[in-house]
C-alpha cells in the first residue's frame, strides 16, 4: 500500500482520516502515516495519528507520498497547494464508498479532490483540482468546478452551473440552474443564488445578494 498523509490537523483532518479508513475497508489502498500542519508541533497526536511536520518538512520528504488537504478555507487551500514543490508528493482523489455517480464514466476530475460521505454527482460533471465536497453535496448535470473550491455540507449546484476557482459555499446553499460563479466568491449558509455573482464578494440570503461586513 502507498503511504498517505493529511495536510491539516484540525477536526476536518480527523474526518478525512476516517474517510481514508472507510476507503481501505472497501479495498486496501493506503497506509496512513500522519499529518502535516504549520500550526502544530511535530509529535502532537490525535486519535488517528501524529503531526509529522510542516510545509518545509513535506517539501523535503525523501520518498513517494500521497497527500490529502483537509482545509476548510478556500483561500488557505489555494495558498497551501501552490506551495508544495516536492516532486515525490502526489495528490489522489479521495472518494467515499457511498458517493453516488449517475454515470461515473461521464465524470471527469483532476487531482486532489475530496468527495466525502453522501455526495451525489449527476452525468457530465467536471471537477478541476483540490475541490472539497464536504458531505452530502449534490452536483447537477454538466455542472463544473475549477480548482480549490470548498463546498460545505448539503450544498446543491443545479445543472450546468459553472464555478471558477477559490470559492466557498456555506452549508445548505443552493445555486440555480445555469448560474455562473466566478472566482473568490463566498456564499453564505442557506443562501439561494439565482443569478451570476461578482468575483470577490460575499453573498447571503434568499435570493442571495452582496453583503458587506
mmCIF file of C-alpha atoms in Angstrom:
data_model
loop_
_atom_site.group_PDB
_atom_site.id
_atom_site.type_symbol
_atom_site.label_atom_id
_atom_site.label_comp_id
_atom_site.label_asym_id
_atom_site.label_seq_id
_atom_site.Cartn_x
_atom_site.Cartn_y
_atom_site.Cartn_z
ATOM 1 C CA UNK A 1 0.000 0.000 0.000
ATOM 2 C CA UNK A 2 1.172 3.520 -0.756
ATOM 3 C CA UNK A 3 1.783 5.901 2.125
ATOM 4 C CA UNK A 4 -0.632 8.797 2.562
ATOM 5 C CA UNK A 5 -0.700 11.805 4.884
ATOM 6 C CA UNK A 6 -3.201 14.582 5.570
ATOM 7 C CA UNK A 7 -2.387 18.289 5.477
ATOM 8 C CA UNK A 8 -4.485 19.835 8.243
ATOM 9 C CA UNK A 9 -4.588 18.625 11.854
ATOM 10 C CA UNK A 10 -7.992 20.064 12.824
ATOM 11 C CA UNK A 11 -11.413 18.470 13.005
ATOM 12 C CA UNK A 12 -11.708 18.107 9.253
ATOM 13 C CA UNK A 13 -8.352 16.335 9.272
ATOM 14 C CA UNK A 14 -9.796 13.767 11.637
ATOM 15 C CA UNK A 15 -12.783 13.320 9.337
ATOM 16 C CA UNK A 16 -10.517 12.753 6.337
ATOM 17 C CA UNK A 17 -8.615 10.135 8.340
ATOM 18 C CA UNK A 18 -11.966 8.380 8.840
ATOM 19 C CA UNK A 19 -12.615 8.682 5.093
ATOM 20 C CA UNK A 20 -9.302 7.008 4.287
ATOM 21 C CA UNK A 21 -10.129 4.237 6.751
ATOM 22 C CA UNK A 22 -13.511 3.627 5.091
ATOM 23 C CA UNK A 23 -11.940 3.525 1.628
ATOM 24 C CA UNK A 24 -9.394 0.988 2.874
ATOM 25 C CA UNK A 25 -12.180 -1.165 4.324
ATOM 26 C CA UNK A 26 -13.601 -1.499 0.820
ATOM 27 C CA UNK A 27 -10.232 -2.008 -0.886
ATOM 28 C CA UNK A 28 -6.865 -1.508 0.875
ATOM 29 C CA UNK A 29 -5.002 1.297 -0.899
ATOM 30 C CA UNK A 30 -3.121 3.479 1.568
ATOM 31 C CA UNK A 31 -1.054 3.317 4.711
ATOM 32 C CA UNK A 32 -1.896 6.447 6.713
ATOM 33 C CA UNK A 33 1.275 7.811 8.325
ATOM 34 C CA UNK A 34 0.115 11.078 9.926
ATOM 35 C CA UNK A 35 -0.403 14.799 9.424
ATOM 36 C CA UNK A 36 1.361 17.922 8.244
ATOM 37 C CA UNK A 37 0.368 21.279 9.702
ATOM 38 C CA UNK A 38 2.056 24.671 10.031
ATOM 39 C CA UNK A 39 0.283 25.473 13.296
ATOM 40 C CA UNK A 40 1.001 22.363 15.368
ATOM 41 C CA UNK A 41 4.242 20.952 16.729
ATOM 42 C CA UNK A 42 5.748 17.745 15.412
ATOM 43 C CA UNK A 43 4.735 14.810 17.566
ATOM 44 C CA UNK A 44 1.364 16.241 18.599
ATOM 45 C CA UNK A 45 -1.223 13.476 18.373
ATOM 46 C CA UNK A 46 -4.930 12.871 17.978
ATOM 47 C CA UNK A 47 -6.887 9.617 17.834
ATOM 48 C CA UNK A 48 -5.735 8.884 14.284
ATOM 49 C CA UNK A 49 -2.094 9.900 14.078
ATOM 50 C CA UNK A 50 0.609 12.429 14.825
ATOM 51 C CA UNK A 51 1.962 15.599 13.255
ATOM 52 C CA UNK A 52 4.985 14.800 11.109
ATOM 53 C CA UNK A 53 5.998 18.403 10.441
ATOM 54 C CA UNK A 54 5.085 21.488 8.436
ATOM 55 C CA UNK A 55 5.273 22.551 4.791
ATOM 56 C CA UNK A 56 9.065 22.613 4.899
ATOM 57 C CA UNK A 57 9.038 19.023 6.149
ATOM 58 C CA UNK A 58 6.679 17.967 3.366
ATOM 59 C CA UNK A 59 8.769 19.615 0.675
ATOM 60 C CA UNK A 60 11.805 17.749 1.971
ATOM 61 C CA UNK A 61 10.080 14.373 2.294
ATOM 62 C CA UNK A 62 12.528 11.778 0.955
ATOM 63 C CA UNK A 63 10.153 9.188 -0.544
ATOM 64 C CA UNK A 64 6.928 8.993 -2.514
ATOM 65 C CA UNK A 65 3.909 10.136 -0.543
ATOM 66 C CA UNK A 66 0.267 10.866 -1.302
ATOM 67 C CA UNK A 67 -1.230 13.880 0.483
ATOM 68 C CA UNK A 68 -4.847 14.933 1.029
ATOM 69 C CA UNK A 69 -5.615 18.534 2.016
ATOM 70 C CA UNK A 70 -8.180 18.809 4.828
ATOM 71 C CA UNK A 71 -8.612 22.586 4.693
ATOM 72 C CA UNK A 72 -11.998 24.286 5.005
ATOM 73 C CA UNK A 73 -10.935 27.737 3.773
ATOM 74 C CA UNK A 74 -10.736 28.193 0.002
ATOM 75 C CA UNK A 75 -8.033 30.928 0.096
ATOM 76 C CA UNK A 76 -5.876 28.916 2.502
ATOM 77 C CA UNK A 77 -6.377 25.774 0.431
ATOM 78 C CA UNK A 78 -5.220 27.598 -2.685
ATOM 79 C CA UNK A 79 -2.123 29.019 -0.969
ATOM 80 C CA UNK A 80 -1.074 25.733 0.583
ATOM 81 C CA UNK A 81 -1.494 23.591 -2.511
ATOM 82 C CA UNK A 82 0.567 26.088 -4.509
ATOM 83 C CA UNK A 83 3.444 25.821 -2.021
ATOM 84 C CA UNK A 84 4.043 22.092 -2.485
ATOM 85 C CA UNK A 85 7.092 21.719 -4.733
ATOM 86 C CA UNK A 86 8.278 18.222 -3.814
ATOM 87 C CA UNK A 87 8.055 16.054 -6.972
ATOM 88 C CA UNK A 88 7.650 12.944 -4.790
ATOM 89 C CA UNK A 89 4.286 14.156 -3.478
ATOM 90 C CA UNK A 90 1.103 13.036 -5.227
ATOM 91 C CA UNK A 91 -2.484 14.160 -4.784
ATOM 92 C CA UNK A 92 -5.046 11.368 -5.169
ATOM 93 C CA UNK A 93 -8.774 11.884 -5.439
ATOM 94 C CA UNK A 94 -10.405 10.513 -2.284
ATOM 95 C CA UNK A 95 -13.946 9.303 -2.945
ATOM 96 C CA UNK A 96 -16.135 7.935 -0.161
ATOM 97 C CA UNK A 97 -17.551 4.467 -0.858
ATOM 98 C CA UNK A 98 -21.133 5.751 -0.752
ATOM 99 C CA UNK A 99 -20.743 8.582 -3.275
ATOM 100 C CA UNK A 100 -23.462 8.230 -5.923
ATOM 101 C CA UNK A 101 -22.410 8.672 -9.557
ATOM 102 C CA UNK A 102 -25.243 8.718 -12.074
ATOM 103 C CA UNK A 103 -22.705 7.854 -14.795
ATOM 104 C CA UNK A 104 -19.151 7.505 -13.481
ATOM 105 C CA UNK A 105 -17.644 7.315 -16.949
ATOM 106 C CA UNK A 106 -19.054 10.743 -17.863
ATOM 107 C CA UNK A 107 -17.492 12.479 -14.831
ATOM 108 C CA UNK A 108 -14.016 13.971 -15.209
ATOM 109 C CA UNK A 109 -11.801 15.249 -12.426
ATOM 110 C CA UNK A 110 -8.262 16.412 -11.903
ATOM 111 C CA UNK A 111 -6.268 15.634 -8.776
ATOM 112 C CA UNK A 112 -6.542 16.150 -5.049
ATOM 113 C CA UNK A 113 -10.345 16.267 -4.871
ATOM 114 C CA UNK A 114 -12.175 15.081 -1.739
ATOM 115 C CA UNK A 115 -15.670 13.658 -2.220
ATOM 116 C CA UNK A 116 -16.859 12.804 1.263
ATOM 117 C CA UNK A 117 -19.808 10.795 2.504
ATOM 118 C CA UNK A 118 -23.226 11.142 0.912
ATOM 119 C CA UNK A 119 -22.260 13.176 -2.161
ATOM 120 C CA UNK A 120 -24.214 12.856 -5.405
ATOM 121 C CA UNK A 121 -22.876 13.617 -8.899
ATOM 122 C CA UNK A 122 -25.106 13.618 -11.961
ATOM 123 C CA UNK A 123 -23.897 12.963 -15.507
ATOM 124 C CA UNK A 124 -21.303 15.083 -17.284
ATOM 125 C CA UNK A 125 -19.866 16.706 -14.148
ATOM 126 C CA UNK A 126 -16.354 18.196 -14.340
ATOM 127 C CA UNK A 127 -14.022 18.859 -11.401
ATOM 128 C CA UNK A 128 -10.618 20.517 -11.586
ATOM 129 C CA UNK A 129 -8.059 20.137 -8.785
ATOM 130 C CA UNK A 130 -8.312 20.270 -4.979
ATOM 131 C CA UNK A 131 -12.062 20.698 -4.660
ATOM 132 C CA UNK A 132 -13.634 19.691 -1.353
ATOM 133 C CA UNK A 133 -17.180 18.307 -1.361
ATOM 134 C CA UNK A 134 -17.743 18.038 2.359
ATOM 135 C CA UNK A 135 -20.764 15.867 2.998
ATOM 136 C CA UNK A 136 -23.992 15.286 1.039
ATOM 137 C CA UNK A 137 -23.073 17.763 -1.709
ATOM 138 C CA UNK A 138 -25.112 17.466 -4.911
ATOM 139 C CA UNK A 139 -23.844 18.447 -8.374
ATOM 140 C CA UNK A 140 -26.365 18.538 -11.222
ATOM 141 C CA UNK A 141 -25.858 17.507 -14.842
ATOM 142 C CA UNK A 142 -22.929 19.177 -16.617
ATOM 143 C CA UNK A 143 -22.025 21.217 -13.529
ATOM 144 C CA UNK A 144 -18.362 22.196 -13.461
ATOM 145 C CA UNK A 145 -15.912 23.327 -10.790
ATOM 146 C CA UNK A 146 -12.475 24.831 -11.347
ATOM 147 C CA UNK A 147 -9.839 24.498 -8.620
ATOM 148 C CA UNK A 148 -9.728 24.901 -4.830
ATOM 149 C CA UNK A 149 -13.450 25.286 -4.193
ATOM 150 C CA UNK A 150 -14.863 24.338 -0.788
ATOM 151 C CA UNK A 151 -18.477 23.137 -0.607
ATOM 152 C CA UNK A 152 -19.851 22.645 2.895
ATOM 153 C CA UNK A 153 -22.490 20.011 3.752
ATOM 154 C CA UNK A 154 -25.673 19.807 1.682
ATOM 155 C CA UNK A 155 -24.627 22.382 -0.907
ATOM 156 C CA UNK A 156 -26.678 21.993 -4.089
ATOM 157 C CA UNK A 157 -25.449 23.090 -7.516
ATOM 158 C CA UNK A 158 -28.092 22.666 -10.214
ATOM 159 C CA UNK A 159 -27.437 21.507 -13.752
ATOM 160 C CA UNK A 160 -24.998 23.441 -15.953
ATOM 161 C CA UNK A 161 -23.758 25.638 -13.098
ATOM 162 C CA UNK A 162 -20.235 26.918 -13.833
ATOM 163 C CA UNK A 163 -17.910 27.591 -10.890
ATOM 164 C CA UNK A 164 -14.425 29.090 -11.194
ATOM 165 C CA UNK A 165 -11.633 28.925 -8.612
ATOM 166 C CA UNK A 166 -11.308 29.548 -4.890
ATOM 167 C CA UNK A 167 -14.989 29.824 -3.981
ATOM 168 C CA UNK A 168 -16.676 28.903 -0.702
ATOM 169 C CA UNK A 169 -20.222 27.556 -0.397
ATOM 170 C CA UNK A 170 -21.773 27.508 3.072
ATOM 171 C CA UNK A 171 -23.878 24.628 4.337
ATOM 172 C CA UNK A 172 -27.214 24.131 2.549
ATOM 173 C CA UNK A 173 -26.508 26.793 -0.043
ATOM 174 C CA UNK A 174 -28.204 26.422 -3.425
ATOM 175 C CA UNK A 175 -27.297 27.642 -6.924
ATOM 176 C CA UNK A 176 -29.964 27.826 -9.637
ATOM 177 C CA UNK A 177 -29.509 26.016 -12.946
ATOM 178 C CA UNK A 178 -27.065 27.594 -15.392
ATOM 179 C CA UNK A 179 -25.765 30.270 -13.000
ATOM 180 C CA UNK A 180 -22.102 31.305 -13.284
ATOM 181 C CA UNK A 181 -20.000 31.672 -10.127
ATOM 182 C CA UNK A 182 -16.607 33.198 -10.914
ATOM 183 C CA UNK A 183 -13.650 33.311 -8.532
ATOM 184 C CA UNK A 184 -13.065 34.052 -4.838
ATOM 185 C CA UNK A 185 -16.768 34.287 -4.012
ATOM 186 C CA UNK A 186 -18.335 33.292 -0.689
ATOM 187 C CA UNK A 187 -21.899 32.019 -0.499
ATOM 188 C CA UNK A 188 -23.423 32.136 2.977
ATOM 189 C CA UNK A 189 -25.069 29.157 4.631
ATOM 190 C CA UNK A 190 -28.624 28.551 3.458
ATOM 191 C CA UNK A 191 -28.395 31.108 0.648
ATOM 192 C CA UNK A 192 -30.125 30.780 -2.741
ATOM 193 C CA UNK A 193 -28.097 32.099 -5.684
ATOM 194 C CA UNK A 194 -30.403 32.914 -8.593
ATOM 195 C CA UNK A 195 -28.135 34.952 -10.878
ATOM 196 C CA UNK A 196 -24.483 35.401 -11.803
ATOM 197 C CA UNK A 197 -22.230 36.641 -8.996
ATOM 198 C CA UNK A 198 -19.441 39.221 -8.956
ATOM 199 C CA UNK A 199 -15.984 37.967 -8.041
ATOM 200 C CA UNK A 200 -14.586 38.522 -4.574
ATOM 201 C CA UNK A 201 -17.871 39.204 -2.788
ATOM 202 C CA UNK A 202 -19.896 37.618 -0.002
ATOM 203 C CA UNK A 203 -23.476 36.675 -0.890
ATOM 204 C CA UNK A 204 -26.210 35.746 1.573
ATOM 205 C CA UNK A 205 -29.982 35.443 1.742
ATOM 206 C CA UNK A 206 -32.864 34.271 -0.436
ATOM 207 C CA UNK A 207 -32.398 35.497 -3.068
ATOM 208 C CA UNK A 208 -28.682 35.910 -2.353
ATOM 209 C CA UNK A 209 -27.345 39.467 -2.575
ATOM 210 C CA UNK A 210 -23.984 41.058 -1.811
ATOM 211 C CA UNK A 211 -23.358 41.545 1.904
ATOM 212 C CA UNK A 212 -20.746 43.939 3.264
ATOM 213 C CA UNK A 213 -19.194 43.127 6.638
#
